[in-house]
Amino acid sequence: MKKIFVLLVAASASLFAFTPIALNTWTADKSHSKVGFSVTHMLISDVEGSFKNFESTVTASKDDFSDAVVNLSADVNSVSTDNEKRDAHLLSADFFDAEKYPKLTFKSTSVKKVSATKFKVSGLLTFHGVSKPVELDATLRGINTNANTKKSVAGFKVTGTIKRSDFNFGTKYPGAVLSDEVELTANTEFIKN
């Protein structure tokens, strides 16, 4: 009877035993990445900008990134549109109010694989003191090995559209001056740690 009890306990333990899932962390290579945006000015031209200082990671246990978690943090004070006067205005209380809100963050809540290389990335975008859910389109452009470092690298292009009005951003400027829609674009290269 004791032997049967020991076997039952061992069998039960094996049912509840688990193997920890190995998470891979990929870190953005900032020298080969850009986090940018564009907005239409006076209904006739697009003004583009980017954040020079940012951090981003992707963690995933699956090689196809279908269970990925994406984190991004950008320093608002690093905004650049290639025009110093405009950049200073963007940092003012009219727009980013960078002194009060110095960071922009995105944290994914789900990643849905829609094809071999396409994903829908849902998450929470926070800037200008407002957090809102957004959905972005991501394309895996490939995975390769860096010849110099011998490390795996993965490239993604991420696009999406948000509304300025959702974030109380630049409310003094109507759509005839600046479009409410802001196009987001990130071309990122991640290094597997």
PDB file of C-alpha atoms in Angstrom:
ATOM      1  CA  MET A   1       0.000   0.000   0.000  1.00  0.00           C
ATOM      2  CA  LYS A   2       2.853   2.374   0.883  1.00  0.00           C
ATOM      3  CA  LYS A   3       4.480   1.655  -2.485  1.00  0.00           C
ATOM      4  CA  ILE A   4       1.226   2.493  -4.329  1.00  0.00           C
ATOM      5  CA  PHE A   5       0.924   5.765  -2.371  1.00  0.00           C
ATOM      6  CA  VAL A   6       4.509   6.744  -3.298  1.00  0.00           C
ATOM      7  CA  LEU A   7       3.818   5.972  -6.969  1.00  0.00           C
ATOM      8  CA  LEU A   8       0.622   8.061  -6.897  1.00  0.00           C
ATOM      9  CA  VAL A   9       2.450  11.010  -5.306  1.00  0.00           C
ATOM     10  CA  ALA A  10       5.247  10.742  -7.889  1.00  0.00           C
ATOM     11  CA  ALA A  11       2.742  10.565 -10.742  1.00  0.00           C
ATOM     12  CA  SER A  12       0.832  13.579  -9.384  1.00  0.00           C
ATOM     13  CA  ALA A  13       4.047  15.565  -8.992  1.00  0.00           C
ATOM     14  CA  SER A  14       5.003  14.859 -12.600  1.00  0.00           C
ATOM     15  CA  LEU A  15       1.602  16.170 -13.761  1.00  0.00           C
ATOM     16  CA  PHE A  16       2.236  19.480 -12.026  1.00  0.00           C
ATOM     17  CA  ALA A  17       5.905  19.727 -12.872  1.00  0.00           C
ATOM     18  CA  PHE A  18       6.755  22.395 -15.387  1.00  0.00           C
ATOM     19  CA  THR A  19       9.710  23.498 -17.370  1.00  0.00           C
ATOM     20  CA  PRO A  20      10.367  27.218 -17.166  1.00  0.00           C
ATOM     21  CA  ILE A  21       9.956  28.979 -20.500  1.00  0.00           C
ATOM     22  CA  ALA A  22      13.147  30.627 -21.696  1.00  0.00           C
ATOM     23  CA  LEU A  23      12.518  34.240 -22.625  1.00  0.00           C
ATOM     24  CA  ASN A  24      14.724  35.860 -25.207  1.00  0.00           C
ATOM     25  CA  THR A  25      15.335  39.582 -24.855  1.00  0.00           C
ATOM     26  CA  TRP A  26      16.080  41.690 -27.904  1.00  0.00           C
ATOM     27  CA  THR A  27      17.366  45.245 -27.419  1.00  0.00           C
ATOM     28  CA  ALA A  28      17.090  48.038 -29.987  1.00  0.00           C
ATOM     29  CA  ASP A  29      20.340  48.895 -31.726  1.00  0.00           C
ATOM     30  CA  LYS A  30      19.896  52.664 -31.765  1.00  0.00           C
ATOM     31  CA  SER A  31      22.564  53.174 -34.406  1.00  0.00           C
ATOM     32  CA  HIS A  32      20.375  51.186 -36.825  1.00  0.00           C
ATOM     33  CA  SER A  33      16.932  52.287 -35.622  1.00  0.00           C
ATOM     34  CA  LYS A  34      14.679  55.304 -35.866  1.00  0.00           C
ATOM     35  CA  VAL A  35      11.454  56.178 -34.041  1.00  0.00           C
ATOM     36  CA  GLY A  36       9.594  58.821 -35.984  1.00  0.00           C
ATOM     37  CA  PHE A  37       6.338  60.574 -36.783  1.00  0.00           C
ATOM     38  CA  SER A  38       4.817  62.842 -39.384  1.00  0.00           C
ATOM     39  CA  VAL A  39       1.974  65.331 -39.338  1.00  0.00           C
ATOM     40  CA  THR A  40       0.381  67.250 -42.206  1.00  0.00           C
ATOM     41  CA  HIS A  41       0.961  71.024 -42.117  1.00  0.00           C
ATOM     42  CA  MET A  42      -1.704  73.361 -43.534  1.00  0.00           C
ATOM     43  CA  LEU A  43      -3.246  70.434 -45.463  1.00  0.00           C
ATOM     44  CA  ILE A  44      -0.437  70.489 -48.024  1.00  0.00           C
ATOM     45  CA  SER A  45       2.845  69.048 -46.708  1.00  0.00           C
ATOM     46  CA  ASP A  46       4.100  66.491 -44.230  1.00  0.00           C
ATOM     47  CA  VAL A  47       6.509  67.490 -41.488  1.00  0.00           C
ATOM     48  CA  GLU A  48       8.576  64.606 -40.171  1.00  0.00           C
ATOM     49  CA  GLY A  49      10.305  64.218 -36.844  1.00  0.00           C
ATOM     50  CA  SER A  50      11.975  61.637 -34.652  1.00  0.00           C
ATOM     51  CA  PHE A  51      13.216  61.014 -31.134  1.00  0.00           C
ATOM     52  CA  LYS A  52      16.996  60.768 -30.951  1.00  0.00           C
ATOM     53  CA  ASN A  53      17.074  59.196 -27.470  1.00  0.00           C
ATOM     54  CA  PHE A  54      14.970  56.110 -26.886  1.00  0.00           C
ATOM     55  CA  GLU A  55      15.136  52.609 -25.424  1.00  0.00           C
ATOM     56  CA  SER A  56      13.197  49.608 -26.677  1.00  0.00           C
ATOM     57  CA  THR A  57      13.096  45.899 -25.934  1.00  0.00           C
ATOM     58  CA  VAL A  58      11.213  42.895 -27.243  1.00  0.00           C
ATOM     59  CA  THR A  59      10.923  39.771 -25.112  1.00  0.00           C
ATOM     60  CA  ALA A  60       9.603  36.508 -26.527  1.00  0.00           C
ATOM     61  CA  SER A  61       9.827  32.804 -25.836  1.00  0.00           C
ATOM     62  CA  LYS A  62       8.848  31.855 -29.406  1.00  0.00           C
ATOM     63  CA  ASP A  63      11.157  32.265 -32.384  1.00  0.00           C
ATOM     64  CA  ASP A  64       8.327  33.691 -34.503  1.00  0.00           C
ATOM     65  CA  PHE A  65       7.676  36.545 -31.990  1.00  0.00           C
ATOM     66  CA  SER A  66       4.002  35.552 -31.705  1.00  0.00           C
ATOM     67  CA  ASP A  67       4.165  35.921 -27.905  1.00  0.00           C
ATOM     68  CA  ALA A  68       6.309  39.051 -27.914  1.00  0.00           C
ATOM     69  CA  VAL A  69       6.096  41.849 -25.369  1.00  0.00           C
ATOM     70  CA  VAL A  70       7.268  45.238 -26.635  1.00  0.00           C
ATOM     71  CA  ASN A  71       8.444  48.136 -24.482  1.00  0.00           C
ATOM     72  CA  LEU A  72       9.512  51.565 -25.694  1.00  0.00           C
ATOM     73  CA  SER A  73      10.524  54.704 -23.844  1.00  0.00           C
ATOM     74  CA  ALA A  74      11.532  57.919 -25.613  1.00  0.00           C
ATOM     75  CA  ASP A  75      13.015  61.117 -24.209  1.00  0.00           C
ATOM     76  CA  VAL A  76      10.667  63.863 -25.393  1.00  0.00           C
ATOM     77  CA  ASN A  77      13.485  66.431 -25.097  1.00  0.00           C
ATOM     78  CA  SER A  78      15.294  64.606 -27.901  1.00  0.00           C
ATOM     79  CA  VAL A  79      12.597  65.414 -30.487  1.00  0.00           C
ATOM     80  CA  SER A  80      14.059  66.576 -33.783  1.00  0.00           C
ATOM     81  CA  THR A  81      12.373  67.886 -36.923  1.00  0.00           C
ATOM     82  CA  ASP A  82      15.591  69.355 -38.389  1.00  0.00           C
ATOM     83  CA  ASN A  83      14.460  72.842 -37.384  1.00  0.00           C
ATOM     84  CA  GLU A  84      15.629  74.246 -34.030  1.00  0.00           C
ATOM     85  CA  LYS A  85      12.887  76.863 -33.750  1.00  0.00           C
ATOM     86  CA  ARG A  86      10.151  74.308 -34.448  1.00  0.00           C
ATOM     87  CA  ASP A  87      11.747  71.788 -32.054  1.00  0.00           C
ATOM     88  CA  ALA A  88      11.776  74.402 -29.268  1.00  0.00           C
ATOM     89  CA  HIS A  89       8.096  75.114 -29.952  1.00  0.00           C
ATOM     90  CA  LEU A  90       7.285  71.395 -29.836  1.00  0.00           C
ATOM     91  CA  LEU A  91       8.917  71.140 -26.398  1.00  0.00           C
ATOM     92  CA  SER A  92       6.825  74.035 -25.060  1.00  0.00           C
ATOM     93  CA  ALA A  93       3.471  73.810 -23.271  1.00  0.00           C
ATOM     94  CA  ASP A  94       1.778  74.263 -26.678  1.00  0.00           C
ATOM     95  CA  PHE A  95       2.726  70.688 -27.551  1.00  0.00           C
ATOM     96  CA  PHE A  96       4.788  68.153 -25.556  1.00  0.00           C
ATOM     97  CA  ASP A  97       5.175  70.317 -22.447  1.00  0.00           C
ATOM     98  CA  ALA A  98       8.470  68.467 -22.003  1.00  0.00           C
ATOM     99  CA  GLU A  99       9.282  69.985 -18.629  1.00  0.00           C
ATOM    100  CA  LYS A 100       6.109  68.462 -17.190  1.00  0.00           C
ATOM    101  CA  TYR A 101       5.983  65.282 -19.342  1.00  0.00           C
ATOM    102  CA  PRO A 102       9.564  64.314 -20.265  1.00  0.00           C
ATOM    103  CA  LYS A 103       8.852  60.720 -21.372  1.00  0.00           C
ATOM    104  CA  LEU A 104       6.790  58.989 -24.004  1.00  0.00           C
ATOM    105  CA  THR A 105       6.160  55.258 -23.412  1.00  0.00           C
ATOM    106  CA  PHE A 106       4.549  52.312 -25.152  1.00  0.00           C
ATOM    107  CA  LYS A 107       3.934  48.906 -23.619  1.00  0.00           C
ATOM    108  CA  SER A 108       2.276  46.171 -25.637  1.00  0.00           C
ATOM    109  CA  THR A 109      -0.718  44.312 -24.230  1.00  0.00           C
ATOM    110  CA  SER A 110      -0.992  41.767 -27.063  1.00  0.00           C
ATOM    111  CA  VAL A 111       0.731  40.728 -30.254  1.00  0.00           C
ATOM    112  CA  LYS A 112      -1.336  38.932 -32.882  1.00  0.00           C
ATOM    113  CA  LYS A 113       0.407  37.214 -35.766  1.00  0.00           C
ATOM    114  CA  VAL A 114      -1.613  37.744 -38.961  1.00  0.00           C
ATOM    115  CA  SER A 115       0.823  36.208 -41.466  1.00  0.00           C
ATOM    116  CA  ALA A 116       4.367  34.871 -41.607  1.00  0.00           C
ATOM    117  CA  THR A 117       5.830  38.357 -41.211  1.00  0.00           C
ATOM    118  CA  LYS A 118       2.897  40.600 -40.211  1.00  0.00           C
ATOM    119  CA  PHE A 119       1.645  41.386 -36.709  1.00  0.00           C
ATOM    120  CA  LYS A 120      -1.005  43.528 -35.028  1.00  0.00           C
ATOM    121  CA  VAL A 121       0.526  45.020 -31.891  1.00  0.00           C
ATOM    122  CA  SER A 122      -1.909  46.427 -29.336  1.00  0.00           C
ATOM    123  CA  GLY A 123      -0.682  48.415 -26.376  1.00  0.00           C
ATOM    124  CA  LEU A 124      -0.842  51.447 -24.152  1.00  0.00           C
ATOM    125  CA  LEU A 125       0.733  54.662 -25.438  1.00  0.00           C
ATOM    126  CA  THR A 126       1.416  57.320 -22.807  1.00  0.00           C
ATOM    127  CA  PHE A 127       2.493  60.869 -23.514  1.00  0.00           C
ATOM    128  CA  HIS A 128       1.492  64.402 -22.623  1.00  0.00           C
ATOM    129  CA  GLY A 129      -0.032  63.012 -19.415  1.00  0.00           C
ATOM    130  CA  VAL A 130      -2.529  60.800 -21.248  1.00  0.00           C
ATOM    131  CA  SER A 131      -2.561  57.002 -21.688  1.00  0.00           C
ATOM    132  CA  LYS A 132      -4.587  55.507 -24.534  1.00  0.00           C
ATOM    133  CA  PRO A 133      -4.775  52.090 -26.194  1.00  0.00           C
ATOM    134  CA  VAL A 134      -3.396  52.019 -29.744  1.00  0.00           C
ATOM    135  CA  GLU A 135      -2.972  49.355 -32.410  1.00  0.00           C
ATOM    136  CA  LEU A 136       0.120  49.264 -34.585  1.00  0.00           C
ATOM    137  CA  ASP A 137       1.094  47.234 -37.640  1.00  0.00           C
ATOM    138  CA  ALA A 138       4.464  45.501 -37.460  1.00  0.00           C
ATOM    139  CA  THR A 139       6.379  43.760 -40.219  1.00  0.00           C
ATOM    140  CA  LEU A 140       9.260  41.427 -39.442  1.00  0.00           C
ATOM    141  CA  ARG A 141      11.777  42.302 -42.143  1.00  0.00           C
ATOM    142  CA  GLY A 142      14.072  39.424 -41.289  1.00  0.00           C
ATOM    143  CA  ILE A 143      16.381  37.764 -38.814  1.00  0.00           C
ATOM    144  CA  ASN A 144      20.087  37.566 -39.499  1.00  0.00           C
ATOM    145  CA  THR A 145      23.448  37.132 -37.803  1.00  0.00           C
ATOM    146  CA  ASN A 146      25.734  40.132 -37.459  1.00  0.00           C
ATOM    147  CA  ALA A 147      29.042  39.115 -39.070  1.00  0.00           C
ATOM    148  CA  ASN A 148      31.088  41.167 -36.586  1.00  0.00           C
ATOM    149  CA  THR A 149      29.368  40.353 -33.285  1.00  0.00           C
ATOM    150  CA  LYS A 150      27.988  36.913 -34.249  1.00  0.00           C
ATOM    151  CA  LYS A 151      24.760  37.921 -32.508  1.00  0.00           C
ATOM    152  CA  SER A 152      21.272  37.429 -33.926  1.00  0.00           C
ATOM    153  CA  VAL A 153      19.544  40.576 -35.150  1.00  0.00           C
ATOM    154  CA  ALA A 154      15.910  41.113 -36.127  1.00  0.00           C
ATOM    155  CA  GLY A 155      14.467  44.011 -38.098  1.00  0.00           C
ATOM    156  CA  PHE A 156      10.947  45.387 -37.739  1.00  0.00           C
ATOM    157  CA  LYS A 157       9.027  48.175 -39.425  1.00  0.00           C
ATOM    158  CA  VAL A 158       6.166  49.487 -37.275  1.00  0.00           C
ATOM    159  CA  THR A 159       3.466  51.887 -38.458  1.00  0.00           C
ATOM    160  CA  GLY A 160       0.280  53.317 -37.038  1.00  0.00           C
ATOM    161  CA  THR A 161      -1.898  56.387 -36.718  1.00  0.00           C
ATOM    162  CA  ILE A 162      -2.967  58.258 -33.601  1.00  0.00           C
ATOM    163  CA  LYS A 163      -5.024  61.407 -33.098  1.00  0.00           C
ATOM    164  CA  ARG A 164      -3.560  64.481 -31.425  1.00  0.00           C
ATOM    165  CA  SER A 165      -6.942  65.216 -29.889  1.00  0.00           C
ATOM    166  CA  ASP A 166      -6.906  61.860 -28.027  1.00  0.00           C
ATOM    167  CA  PHE A 167      -3.829  63.043 -26.127  1.00  0.00           C
ATOM    168  CA  ASN A 168      -4.828  66.731 -25.715  1.00  0.00           C
ATOM    169  CA  PHE A 169      -1.781  67.538 -27.801  1.00  0.00           C
ATOM    170  CA  GLY A 170      -1.431  70.836 -29.640  1.00  0.00           C
ATOM    171  CA  THR A 171      -5.072  71.707 -29.010  1.00  0.00           C
ATOM    172  CA  LYS A 172      -4.486  75.369 -29.954  1.00  0.00           C
ATOM    173  CA  TYR A 173      -3.856  74.290 -33.543  1.00  0.00           C
ATOM    174  CA  PRO A 174      -6.890  73.133 -35.550  1.00  0.00           C
ATOM    175  CA  GLY A 175      -6.819  70.589 -38.372  1.00  0.00           C
ATOM    176  CA  ALA A 176      -6.415  73.335 -40.974  1.00  0.00           C
ATOM    177  CA  VAL A 177      -3.020  74.124 -39.433  1.00  0.00           C
ATOM    178  CA  LEU A 178      -1.950  70.634 -38.292  1.00  0.00           C
ATOM    179  CA  SER A 179      -3.729  67.390 -39.067  1.00  0.00           C
ATOM    180  CA  ASP A 180      -5.318  65.651 -36.112  1.00  0.00           C
ATOM    181  CA  GLU A 181      -3.870  62.405 -37.436  1.00  0.00           C
ATOM    182  CA  VAL A 182      -0.221  61.728 -36.653  1.00  0.00           C
ATOM    183  CA  GLU A 183       1.517  58.933 -38.538  1.00  0.00           C
ATOM    184  CA  LEU A 184       3.935  56.858 -36.478  1.00  0.00           C
ATOM    185  CA  THR A 185       6.812  54.971 -38.076  1.00  0.00           C
ATOM    186  CA  ALA A 186       9.599  53.007 -36.452  1.00  0.00           C
ATOM    187  CA  ASN A 187      12.339  51.187 -38.324  1.00  0.00           C
ATOM    188  CA  THR A 188      14.106  49.148 -35.712  1.00  0.00           C
ATOM    189  CA  GLU A 189      16.922  46.640 -35.546  1.00  0.00           C
ATOM    190  CA  PHE A 190      17.027  44.523 -32.392  1.00  0.00           C
ATOM    191  CA  ILE A 191      19.993  42.566 -31.050  1.00  0.00           C
ATOM    192  CA  LYS A 192      19.362  39.305 -29.244  1.00  0.00           C
ATOM    193  CA  ASN A 193      21.025  39.450 -25.828  1.00  0.00           C
TER     194      ASN A 193
END
